[in-house]
Coordinates of C-alpha atoms and ligand atoms in Angstrom, one line a residue:
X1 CA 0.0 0.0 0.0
X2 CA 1.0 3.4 -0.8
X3 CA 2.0 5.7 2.2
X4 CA 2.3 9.3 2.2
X5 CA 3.9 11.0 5.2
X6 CA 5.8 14.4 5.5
X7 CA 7.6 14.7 8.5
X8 CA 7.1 11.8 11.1
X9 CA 4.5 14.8 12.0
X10 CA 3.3 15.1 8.7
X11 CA 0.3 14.6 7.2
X12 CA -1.9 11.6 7.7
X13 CA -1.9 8.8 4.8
X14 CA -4.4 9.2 2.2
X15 CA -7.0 6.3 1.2
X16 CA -5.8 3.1 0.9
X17 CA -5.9 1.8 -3.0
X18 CA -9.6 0.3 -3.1
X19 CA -9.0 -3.5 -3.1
X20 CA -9.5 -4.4 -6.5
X21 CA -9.9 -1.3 -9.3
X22 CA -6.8 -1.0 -11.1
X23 CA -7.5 2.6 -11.1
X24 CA -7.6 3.1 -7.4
X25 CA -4.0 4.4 -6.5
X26 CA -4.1 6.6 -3.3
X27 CA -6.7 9.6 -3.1
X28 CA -4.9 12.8 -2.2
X29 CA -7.3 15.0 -3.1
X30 CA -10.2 13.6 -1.9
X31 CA -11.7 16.5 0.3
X32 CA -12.6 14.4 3.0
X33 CA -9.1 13.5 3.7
X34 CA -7.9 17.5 3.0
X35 CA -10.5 18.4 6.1
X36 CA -8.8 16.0 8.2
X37 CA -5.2 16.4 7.7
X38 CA -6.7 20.5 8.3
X39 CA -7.7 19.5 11.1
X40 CA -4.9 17.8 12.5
X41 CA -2.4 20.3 11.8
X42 CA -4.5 23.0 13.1
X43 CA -4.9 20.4 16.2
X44 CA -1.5 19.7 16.8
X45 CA -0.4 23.5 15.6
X46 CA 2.8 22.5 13.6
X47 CA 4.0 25.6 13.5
X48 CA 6.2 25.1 9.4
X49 CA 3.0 22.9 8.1
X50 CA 0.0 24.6 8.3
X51 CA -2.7 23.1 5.6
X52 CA -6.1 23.7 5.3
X53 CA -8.8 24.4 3.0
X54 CA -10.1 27.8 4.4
X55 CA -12.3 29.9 1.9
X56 CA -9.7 32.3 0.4
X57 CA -11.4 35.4 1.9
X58 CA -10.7 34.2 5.4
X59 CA -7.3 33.2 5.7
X60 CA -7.5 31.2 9.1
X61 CA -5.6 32.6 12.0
X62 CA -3.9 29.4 13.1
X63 CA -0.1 29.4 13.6
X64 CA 2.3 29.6 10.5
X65 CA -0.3 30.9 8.0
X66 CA 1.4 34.2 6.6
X67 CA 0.4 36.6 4.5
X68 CA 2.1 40.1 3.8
X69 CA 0.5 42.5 6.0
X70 CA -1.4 45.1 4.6
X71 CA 1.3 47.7 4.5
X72 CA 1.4 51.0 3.3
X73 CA 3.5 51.5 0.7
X74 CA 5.4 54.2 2.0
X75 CA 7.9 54.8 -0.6
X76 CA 5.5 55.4 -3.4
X77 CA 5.5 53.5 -6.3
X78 CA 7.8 52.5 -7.6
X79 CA 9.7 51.7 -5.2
X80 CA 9.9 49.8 -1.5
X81 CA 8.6 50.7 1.6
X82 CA 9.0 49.5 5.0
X83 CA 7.4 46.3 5.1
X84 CA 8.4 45.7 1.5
X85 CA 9.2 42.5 0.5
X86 CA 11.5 41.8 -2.8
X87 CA 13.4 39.0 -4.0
X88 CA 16.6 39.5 -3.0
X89 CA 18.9 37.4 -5.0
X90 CA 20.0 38.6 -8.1
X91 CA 21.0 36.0 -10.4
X92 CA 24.4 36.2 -12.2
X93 CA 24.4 39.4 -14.2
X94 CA 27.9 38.7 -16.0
X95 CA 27.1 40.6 -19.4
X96 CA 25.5 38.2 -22.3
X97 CA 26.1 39.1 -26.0
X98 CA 24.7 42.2 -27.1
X99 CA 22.5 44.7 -25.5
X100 CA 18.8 43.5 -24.3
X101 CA 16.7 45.8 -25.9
X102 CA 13.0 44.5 -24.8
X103 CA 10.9 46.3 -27.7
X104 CA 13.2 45.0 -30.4
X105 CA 12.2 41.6 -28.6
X106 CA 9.2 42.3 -28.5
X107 CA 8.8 42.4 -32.4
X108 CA 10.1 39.1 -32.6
X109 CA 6.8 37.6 -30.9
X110 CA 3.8 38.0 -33.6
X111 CA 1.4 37.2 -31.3
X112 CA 1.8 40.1 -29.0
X113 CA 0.4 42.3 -31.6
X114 CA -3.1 40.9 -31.3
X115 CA -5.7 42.2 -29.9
X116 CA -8.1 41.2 -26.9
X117 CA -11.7 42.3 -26.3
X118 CA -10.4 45.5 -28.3
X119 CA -7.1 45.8 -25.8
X120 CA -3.7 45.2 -26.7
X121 CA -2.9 41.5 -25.4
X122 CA -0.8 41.7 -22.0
X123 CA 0.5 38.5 -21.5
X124 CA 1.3 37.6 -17.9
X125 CA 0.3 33.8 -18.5
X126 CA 3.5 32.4 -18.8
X127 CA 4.3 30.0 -16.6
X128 CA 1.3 28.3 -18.4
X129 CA 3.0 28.7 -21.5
X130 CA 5.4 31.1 -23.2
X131 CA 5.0 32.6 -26.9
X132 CA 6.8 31.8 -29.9
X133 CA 9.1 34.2 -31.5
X134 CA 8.9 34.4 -35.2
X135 CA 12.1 32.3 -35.7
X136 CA 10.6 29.4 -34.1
X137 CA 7.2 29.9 -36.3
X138 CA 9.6 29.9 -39.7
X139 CA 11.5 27.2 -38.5
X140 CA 8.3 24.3 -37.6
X141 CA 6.9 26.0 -41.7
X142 CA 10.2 25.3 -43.2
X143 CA 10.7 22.1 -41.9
X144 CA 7.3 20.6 -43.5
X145 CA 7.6 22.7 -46.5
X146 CA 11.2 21.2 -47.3
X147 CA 12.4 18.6 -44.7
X148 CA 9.0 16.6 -43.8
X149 CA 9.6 12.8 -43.3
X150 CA 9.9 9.9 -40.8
X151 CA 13.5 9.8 -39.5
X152 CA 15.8 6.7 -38.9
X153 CA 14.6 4.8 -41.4
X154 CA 13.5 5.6 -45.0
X155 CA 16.7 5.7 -47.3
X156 CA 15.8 8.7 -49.6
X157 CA 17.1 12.5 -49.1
X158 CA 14.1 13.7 -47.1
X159 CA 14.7 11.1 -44.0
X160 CA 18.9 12.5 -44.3
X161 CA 17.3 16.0 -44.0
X162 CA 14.5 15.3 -40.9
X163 CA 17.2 13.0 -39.4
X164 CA 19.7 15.8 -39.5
X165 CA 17.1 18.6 -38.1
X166 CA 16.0 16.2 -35.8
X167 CA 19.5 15.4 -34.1
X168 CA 20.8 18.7 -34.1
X169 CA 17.6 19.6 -32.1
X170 CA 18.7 16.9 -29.7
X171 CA 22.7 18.5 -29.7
X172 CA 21.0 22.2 -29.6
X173 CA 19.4 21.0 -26.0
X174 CA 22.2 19.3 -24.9
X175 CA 24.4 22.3 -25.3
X176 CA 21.8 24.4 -23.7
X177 CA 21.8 22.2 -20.5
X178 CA 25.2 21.2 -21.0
X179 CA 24.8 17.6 -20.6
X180 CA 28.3 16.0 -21.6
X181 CA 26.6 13.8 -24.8
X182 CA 23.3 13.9 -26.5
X183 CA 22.9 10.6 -25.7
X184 CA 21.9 12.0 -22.5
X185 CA 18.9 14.0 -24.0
X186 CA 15.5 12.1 -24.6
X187 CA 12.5 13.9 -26.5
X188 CA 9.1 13.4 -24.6
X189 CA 6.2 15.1 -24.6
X190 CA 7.3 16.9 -22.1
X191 CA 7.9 17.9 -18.2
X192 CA 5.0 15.9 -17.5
X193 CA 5.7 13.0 -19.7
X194 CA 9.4 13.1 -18.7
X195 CA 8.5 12.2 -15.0
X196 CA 6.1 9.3 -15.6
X197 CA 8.9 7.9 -17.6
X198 CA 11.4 8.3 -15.0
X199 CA 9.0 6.5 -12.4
X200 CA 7.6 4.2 -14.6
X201 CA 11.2 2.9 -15.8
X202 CA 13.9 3.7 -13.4
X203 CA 11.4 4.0 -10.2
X204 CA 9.4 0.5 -11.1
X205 CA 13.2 -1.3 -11.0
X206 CA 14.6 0.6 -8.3
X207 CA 11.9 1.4 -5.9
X208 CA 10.6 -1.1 -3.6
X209 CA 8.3 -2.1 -0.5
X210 CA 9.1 0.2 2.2
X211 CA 11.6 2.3 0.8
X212 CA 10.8 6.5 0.1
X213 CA 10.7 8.4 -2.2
X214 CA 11.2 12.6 -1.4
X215 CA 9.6 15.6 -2.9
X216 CA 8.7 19.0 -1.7
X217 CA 5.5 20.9 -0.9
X218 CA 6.1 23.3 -3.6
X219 CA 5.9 20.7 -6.6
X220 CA 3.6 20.5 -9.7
X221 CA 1.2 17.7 -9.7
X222 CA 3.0 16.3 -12.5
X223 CA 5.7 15.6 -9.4
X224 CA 3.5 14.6 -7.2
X225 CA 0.8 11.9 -8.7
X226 CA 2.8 10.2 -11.0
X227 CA 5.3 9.3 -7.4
X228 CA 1.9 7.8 -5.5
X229 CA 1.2 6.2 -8.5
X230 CA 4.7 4.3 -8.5
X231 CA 4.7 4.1 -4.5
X232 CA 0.4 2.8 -4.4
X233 CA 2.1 0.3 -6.2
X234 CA 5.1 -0.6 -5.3
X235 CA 4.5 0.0 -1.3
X236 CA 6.9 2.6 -0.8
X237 CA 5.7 6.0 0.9
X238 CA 5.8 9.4 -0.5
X239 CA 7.1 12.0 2.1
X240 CA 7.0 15.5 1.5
X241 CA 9.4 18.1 2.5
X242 CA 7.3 21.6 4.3
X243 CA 8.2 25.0 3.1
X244 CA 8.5 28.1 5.1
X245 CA 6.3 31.0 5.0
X246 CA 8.1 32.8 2.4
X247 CA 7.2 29.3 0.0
X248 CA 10.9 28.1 0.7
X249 CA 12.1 24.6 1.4
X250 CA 12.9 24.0 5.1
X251 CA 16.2 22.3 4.5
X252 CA 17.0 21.3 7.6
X253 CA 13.6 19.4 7.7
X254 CA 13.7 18.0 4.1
X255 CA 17.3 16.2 4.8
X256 CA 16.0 14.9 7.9
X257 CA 13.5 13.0 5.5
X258 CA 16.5 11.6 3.7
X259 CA 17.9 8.3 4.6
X260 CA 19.2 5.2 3.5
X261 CA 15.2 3.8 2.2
X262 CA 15.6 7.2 0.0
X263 CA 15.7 5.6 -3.3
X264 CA 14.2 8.9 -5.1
X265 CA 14.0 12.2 -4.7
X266 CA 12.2 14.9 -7.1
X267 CA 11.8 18.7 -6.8
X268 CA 10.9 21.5 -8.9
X269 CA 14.2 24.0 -9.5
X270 CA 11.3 26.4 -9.7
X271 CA 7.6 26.7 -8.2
X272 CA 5.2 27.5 -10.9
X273 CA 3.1 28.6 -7.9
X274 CA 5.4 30.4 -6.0
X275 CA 8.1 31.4 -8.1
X276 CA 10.7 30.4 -5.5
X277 CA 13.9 29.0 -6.5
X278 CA 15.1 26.2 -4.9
X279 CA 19.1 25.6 -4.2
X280 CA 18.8 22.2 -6.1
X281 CA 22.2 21.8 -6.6
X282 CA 22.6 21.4 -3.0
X283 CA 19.6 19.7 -2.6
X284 CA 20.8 17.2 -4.8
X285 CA 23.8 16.9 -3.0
X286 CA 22.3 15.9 0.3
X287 CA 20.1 13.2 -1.4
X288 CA 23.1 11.8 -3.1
X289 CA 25.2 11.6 0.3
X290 CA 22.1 9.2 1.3
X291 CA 22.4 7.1 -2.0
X292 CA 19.4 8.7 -3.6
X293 CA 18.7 9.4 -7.2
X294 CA 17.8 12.8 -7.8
X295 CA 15.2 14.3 -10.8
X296 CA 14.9 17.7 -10.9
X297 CA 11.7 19.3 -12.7
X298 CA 13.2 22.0 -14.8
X299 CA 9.6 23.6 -16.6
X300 CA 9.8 26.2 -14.9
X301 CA 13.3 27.0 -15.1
X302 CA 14.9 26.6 -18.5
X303 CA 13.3 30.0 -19.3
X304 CA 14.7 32.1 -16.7
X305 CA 17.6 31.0 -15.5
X306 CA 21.2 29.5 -17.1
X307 CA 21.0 25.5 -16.3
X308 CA 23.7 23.3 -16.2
X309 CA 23.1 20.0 -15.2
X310 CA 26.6 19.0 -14.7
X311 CA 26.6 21.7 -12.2
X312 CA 24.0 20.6 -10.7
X313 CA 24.9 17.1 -10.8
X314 CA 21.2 15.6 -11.5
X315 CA 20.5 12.4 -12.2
X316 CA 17.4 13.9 -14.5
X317 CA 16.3 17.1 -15.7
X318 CA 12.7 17.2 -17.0
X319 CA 11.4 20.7 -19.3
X320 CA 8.7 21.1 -21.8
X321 CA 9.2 22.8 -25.1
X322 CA 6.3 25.3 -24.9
X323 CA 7.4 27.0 -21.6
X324 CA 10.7 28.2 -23.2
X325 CA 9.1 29.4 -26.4
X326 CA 9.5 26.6 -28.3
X327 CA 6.2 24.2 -29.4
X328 CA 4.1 22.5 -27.9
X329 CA 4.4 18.6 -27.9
X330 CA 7.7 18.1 -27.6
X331 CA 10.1 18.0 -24.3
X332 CA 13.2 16.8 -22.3
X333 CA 14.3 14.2 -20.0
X334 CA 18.1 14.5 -19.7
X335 CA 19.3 11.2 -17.8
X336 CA 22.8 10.2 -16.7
X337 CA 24.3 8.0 -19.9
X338 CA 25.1 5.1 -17.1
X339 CA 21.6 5.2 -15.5
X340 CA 19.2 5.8 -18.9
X341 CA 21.8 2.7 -20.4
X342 CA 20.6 0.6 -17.3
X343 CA 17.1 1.5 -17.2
X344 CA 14.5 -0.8 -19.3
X345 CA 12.1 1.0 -21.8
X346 CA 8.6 2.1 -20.6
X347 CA 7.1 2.0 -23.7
X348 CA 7.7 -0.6 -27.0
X349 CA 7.4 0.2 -30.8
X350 CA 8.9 1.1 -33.7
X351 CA 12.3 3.0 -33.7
X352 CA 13.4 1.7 -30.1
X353 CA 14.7 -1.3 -30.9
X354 CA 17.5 -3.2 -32.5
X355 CA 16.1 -6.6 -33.1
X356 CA 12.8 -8.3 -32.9
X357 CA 11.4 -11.8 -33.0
X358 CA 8.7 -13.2 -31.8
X359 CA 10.7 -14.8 -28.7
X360 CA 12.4 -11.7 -28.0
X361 CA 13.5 -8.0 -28.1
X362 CA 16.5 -6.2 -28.1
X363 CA 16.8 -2.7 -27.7
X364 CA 18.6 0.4 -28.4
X365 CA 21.1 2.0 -26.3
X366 CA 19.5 5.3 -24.9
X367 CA 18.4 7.8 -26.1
X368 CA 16.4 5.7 -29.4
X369 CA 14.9 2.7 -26.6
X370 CA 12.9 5.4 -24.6
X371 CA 11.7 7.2 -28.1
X372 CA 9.3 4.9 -29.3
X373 CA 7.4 5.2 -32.2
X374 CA 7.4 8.8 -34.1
X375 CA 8.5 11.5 -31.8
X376 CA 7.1 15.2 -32.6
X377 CA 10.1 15.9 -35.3
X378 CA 9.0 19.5 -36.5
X379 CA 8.4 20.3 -32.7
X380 CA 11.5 19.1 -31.4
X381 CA 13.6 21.0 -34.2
X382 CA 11.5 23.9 -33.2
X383 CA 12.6 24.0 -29.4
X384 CA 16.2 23.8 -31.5
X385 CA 15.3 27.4 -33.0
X386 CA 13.7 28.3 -29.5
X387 CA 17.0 27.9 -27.9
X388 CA 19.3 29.4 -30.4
X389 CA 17.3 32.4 -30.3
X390 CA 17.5 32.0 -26.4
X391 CA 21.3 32.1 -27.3
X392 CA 21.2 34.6 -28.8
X393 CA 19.8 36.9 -26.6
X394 CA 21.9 35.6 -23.5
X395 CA 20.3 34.2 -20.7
X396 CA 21.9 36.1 -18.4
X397 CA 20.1 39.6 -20.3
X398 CA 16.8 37.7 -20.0
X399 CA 17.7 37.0 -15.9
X400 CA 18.5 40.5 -15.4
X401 CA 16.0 41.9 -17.5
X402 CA 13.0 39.9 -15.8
X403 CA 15.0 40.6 -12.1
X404 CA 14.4 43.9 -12.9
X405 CA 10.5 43.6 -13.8
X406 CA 10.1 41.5 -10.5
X407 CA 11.1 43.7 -8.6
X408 CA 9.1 47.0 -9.9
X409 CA 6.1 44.2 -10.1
X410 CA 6.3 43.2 -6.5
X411 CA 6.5 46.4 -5.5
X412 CA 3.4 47.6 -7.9
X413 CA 1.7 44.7 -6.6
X414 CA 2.6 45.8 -2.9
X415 CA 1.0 49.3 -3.7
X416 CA -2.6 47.8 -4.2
X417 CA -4.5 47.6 -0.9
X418 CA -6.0 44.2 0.1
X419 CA -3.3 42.2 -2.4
X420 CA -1.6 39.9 -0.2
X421 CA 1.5 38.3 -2.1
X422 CA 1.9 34.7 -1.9
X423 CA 5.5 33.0 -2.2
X424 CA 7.8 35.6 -0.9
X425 CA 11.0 33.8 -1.5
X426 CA 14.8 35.3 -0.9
X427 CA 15.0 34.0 -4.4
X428 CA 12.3 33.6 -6.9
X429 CA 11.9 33.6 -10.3
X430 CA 9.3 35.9 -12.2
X431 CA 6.1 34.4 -10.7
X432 CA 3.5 36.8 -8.6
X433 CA 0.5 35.0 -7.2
X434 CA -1.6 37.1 -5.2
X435 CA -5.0 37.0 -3.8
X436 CA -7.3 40.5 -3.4
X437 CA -9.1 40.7 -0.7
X438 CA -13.0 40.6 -1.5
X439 CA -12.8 39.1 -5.3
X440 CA -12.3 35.7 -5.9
X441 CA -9.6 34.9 -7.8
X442 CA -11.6 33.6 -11.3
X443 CA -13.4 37.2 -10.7
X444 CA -10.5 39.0 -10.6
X445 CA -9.1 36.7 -13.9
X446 CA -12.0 37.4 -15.6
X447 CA -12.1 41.3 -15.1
X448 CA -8.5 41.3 -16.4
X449 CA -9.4 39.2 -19.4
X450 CA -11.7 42.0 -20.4
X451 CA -8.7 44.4 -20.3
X452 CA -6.6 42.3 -22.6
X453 CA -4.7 41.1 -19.5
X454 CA -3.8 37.1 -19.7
X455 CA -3.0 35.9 -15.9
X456 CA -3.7 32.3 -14.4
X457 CA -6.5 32.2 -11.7
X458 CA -7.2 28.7 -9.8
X459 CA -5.1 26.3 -8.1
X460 CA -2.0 26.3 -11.0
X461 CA -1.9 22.7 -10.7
X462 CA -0.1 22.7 -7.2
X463 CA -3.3 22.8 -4.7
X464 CA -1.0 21.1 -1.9
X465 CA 1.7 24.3 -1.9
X466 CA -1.4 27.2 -2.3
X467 CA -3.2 25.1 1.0
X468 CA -0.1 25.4 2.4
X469 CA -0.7 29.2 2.5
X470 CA -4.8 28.5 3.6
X471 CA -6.2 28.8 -0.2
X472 CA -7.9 27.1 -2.7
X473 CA -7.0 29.6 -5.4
X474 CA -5.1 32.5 -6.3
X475 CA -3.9 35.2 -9.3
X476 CA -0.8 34.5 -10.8
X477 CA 1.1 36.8 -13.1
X478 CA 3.8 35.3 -14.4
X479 CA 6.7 36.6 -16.4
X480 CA 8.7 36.5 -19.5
X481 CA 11.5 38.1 -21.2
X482 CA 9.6 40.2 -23.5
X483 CA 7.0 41.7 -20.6
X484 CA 7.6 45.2 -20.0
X485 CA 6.7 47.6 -17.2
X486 CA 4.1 48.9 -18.8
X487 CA 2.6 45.3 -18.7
X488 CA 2.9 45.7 -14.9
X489 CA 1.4 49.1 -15.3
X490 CA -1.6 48.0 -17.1
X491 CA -2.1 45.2 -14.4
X492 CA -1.9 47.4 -12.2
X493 CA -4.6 50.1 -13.1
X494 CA -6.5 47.4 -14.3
X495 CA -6.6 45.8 -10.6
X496 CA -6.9 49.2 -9.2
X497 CA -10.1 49.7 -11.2
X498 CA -11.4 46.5 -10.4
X499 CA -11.2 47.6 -6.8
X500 CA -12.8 50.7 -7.5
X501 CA -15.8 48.8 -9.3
X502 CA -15.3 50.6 -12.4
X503 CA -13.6 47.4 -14.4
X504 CA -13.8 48.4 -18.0
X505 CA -15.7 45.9 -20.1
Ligands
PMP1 N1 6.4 21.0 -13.5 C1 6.2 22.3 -13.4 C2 7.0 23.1 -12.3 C3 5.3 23.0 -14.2 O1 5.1 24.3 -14.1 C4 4.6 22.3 -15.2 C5 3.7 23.0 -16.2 N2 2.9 24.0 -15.6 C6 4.9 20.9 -15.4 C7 5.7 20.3 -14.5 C8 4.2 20.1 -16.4 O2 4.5 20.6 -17.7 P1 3.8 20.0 -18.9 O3 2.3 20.2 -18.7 O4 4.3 20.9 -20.0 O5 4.1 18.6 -19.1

């Protein structure tokens, strides 16, 4: 049976798999089971776990539930006032290529010339999903108008040319995470996909009855479910490292979860909630001083911040295309060359093996046995164009430039009264959730959508870190390198109209 504890205080398992559906695996979100592990938490006042499912508009008193005070913002905006709170780590601002000139940017991305509801689009959506610039449009047209075919296996000039494209997608991503051989990079579907592989392959061999597998309060569901899934069935338990009340992991408590049973550990190297930052790299060393496998979820990452997985030592890196301005469809799981090489397939078909009779299959070395059947070519040599042009802007100009809009965000954000910021981390990336205080957060997604301003409102598909903070839902806002301040701005009047029940419609 699966378990799922945090710390030996931690939550309360979840329902048992139901005897015999095959589609029973634990129940985490069953409300029943939310209420009481509320309840017992609020009993037993831990002060770094609260959860509960208050209504938003009541955050509960209880101990560790934080929200930024209501503060004047007495420096005026923009700017920082007392009570301010800003991220204060500023990534590595070594100087990329060339100067980062936003507008020019900004005409590289069709898309942000439409129109919404009669407004010019402001798009604040995208830790959903990012835009495409033009180059990675031309390049997905230009590979069906002159490079269209199967690769690997038809012998005419059109599979040479998708084969090429193809692989020098997979040597494009390789260099961009700097893996040390594209061997190492496997196309998926993306983050989500990436993960079920890793548990599906590596976590069905190496995880067994009673031994644990780590992740964090801050991850994605698509780090969370597809773990019980694995542990419901093999009997291993899922514990959960706590955050603070900034939205930051408690170290201290998450390597006191690790221990020789640790067999996995997975954690996002950004919170789409949140926005926090994590220090995976030496997260990923205290799991490895306790023998664990480590897979870092990267979605949220890739796009705002220089990775480097050698750095970082992973074991796995998961990303999707779309959130890094490249396609949908198409994503990444890097894997050590030793571990992918010794981890069976999780899917069979065509193109992922080396022999087959009846009697028995042999398969590829990695990265062709865990790409079976036809991968998303035009998509995968379209994240290739989405990181060149990454490259060519510099990374670093994109972290400094989107620093820099945090920072004047948080504190326009700050400015509105009855916005309480949620995820306050030392270092975050450019995510703002936020909750007003007498609008439900759909409401206040909806009056924003008739001003032409795309934000996220509802759980973001992490409901365990947002009930960490005592909510069902909140606004995000989420950044990208060719958002501007007057982007802010325009959220800004647009939530201080709101406020003043004079939405525009
Ligand atoms: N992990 C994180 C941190 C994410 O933000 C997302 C997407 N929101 C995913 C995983 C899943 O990505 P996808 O839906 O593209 O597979």
């Amino acid at each position: 049976m699966a378990q799922v504890t945090g710390q030996d205080r931690g939550p309360a398992q979840p329902a048992a798999p139901t005897g015999d559906d095959p589609n029973a695996v634990a129940a985490p979100f069953d409300p029943d089971i939310v209420a009481r592990l509320a309840d017992e938490y609020l009993r037993d006042g831990s002060a770094g776990v609260p959860a509960a499912t208050p209504p938003a508009s009541a955050p509960p008193s209880g101990p560790g539930f934080y929200f930024l005070t209501e503060a004047p913002f007495a420096g005026g905006f923009p700017g920082f006032g007392v009570n301010e709170v800003r991220p204060e780590v500023v990534p590595r601002l070594d100087a990329g290529p060339g100067q980062f000139d936003v507008m020019a940017v900004r005409r590289d991305f069709p898309i942000l010339d439409e129109r919404v509801h009669g407004r010019p689009l402001v798009w604040l959506d995208n830790a959903a999903t990012t835009q495409k610039p033009r180059a990675v449009i031309d390049r997905l047209s230009s590979f069906y108008r002159h490079e269209n075919s199967n690769i690997h296996r038809g012998a005419h000039t059109l599979a040479a040319r998708s084969t090429d494209a193809y692989e020098a997608a997979r040597e494009k991503v390789r260099r961009f995470v700097n893996a040390s051989s594209a061997r190492e990079i496997v196309f998926v579907r993306g983050a989500t996909e990436a993960i079920n592989l890793v548990a599906q392959s590596f976590g069905r061999r190496h995880v067994g009855k009673d031994d644990e597998i780590v992740i964090t309060w801050l991850e994605h569901h698509s780090n969370i479910v597809p773990w019980q899934q694995l542990a419901a069935e093999r009997g291993a338990k899922l514990r959960v490292a706590p955050i603070d009340d900034q939205g930051q992991v408690l170290l201290d408590e998450y390597e006191r979860l690790l221990n020789p049973r640790t067999r996995l550990v997975s954690l996002a190297h950004v919170s789409n909630a949140l926005g926090t930052v994590s220090p995976v790299r030496e997260m990923v060393a205290m799991a490895h001083r306790h023998g664990a496998r480590v897979l870092v979820d990267g979605a949220q990452a890739v796009s705002h911040l220089r990775v480097d997985v050698q750095d970082l030592d992973a074991d796995f890196y998961a990303f999707s295309g779309h959130k890094v301005f490249g396609p949908t469809g198409v994503g990444v799981l890097f894997g050590k060359l030793d571990l992918l090489d010794s981890t069976p397939p999780w899917q069979g078909g065509g193109n992922m093996i080396a022999d087959v009779t009846f009697e028995r299959t042999v398969y590829q070395p990695a990265p062709a046995r865990f790409e079976a059947g036809t991968a998303s070519l035009a998509d995968a040599v379209g994240l290739g164009a989405a990181l060149d042009y990454l490259g060519r802007l510099g990374i670093e100009n994109v972290a400094r430039h989107e620093h820099e809009l945090l920072a004047y965000a948080t504190g326009a954000l700050r400015s509105v009264s009855g916005l309480r910021l949620i995820g306050t981390a030392r270092e975050k990336a450019g995510v703002l959730s936020f909750v007003l205080d007498g609008f439900r957060a759909e409401d206040v997604g909806a009056a924003l959508d008739r001003e032409g301003i795309a934000v996220r409102s509802g759980h973001h598909c992490a409901q365990p870190a947002l009930r960490r903070f005592g909510l069902e839902a909140a606004v995000r806002a989420s950044l990208a390198l060719y958002n501007t301040r007057a982007d802010i701005d325009a959220l800004l009047a647009a939530l201080k109209r709101l406020q003043g029940g004079s939405a525009s419609g």
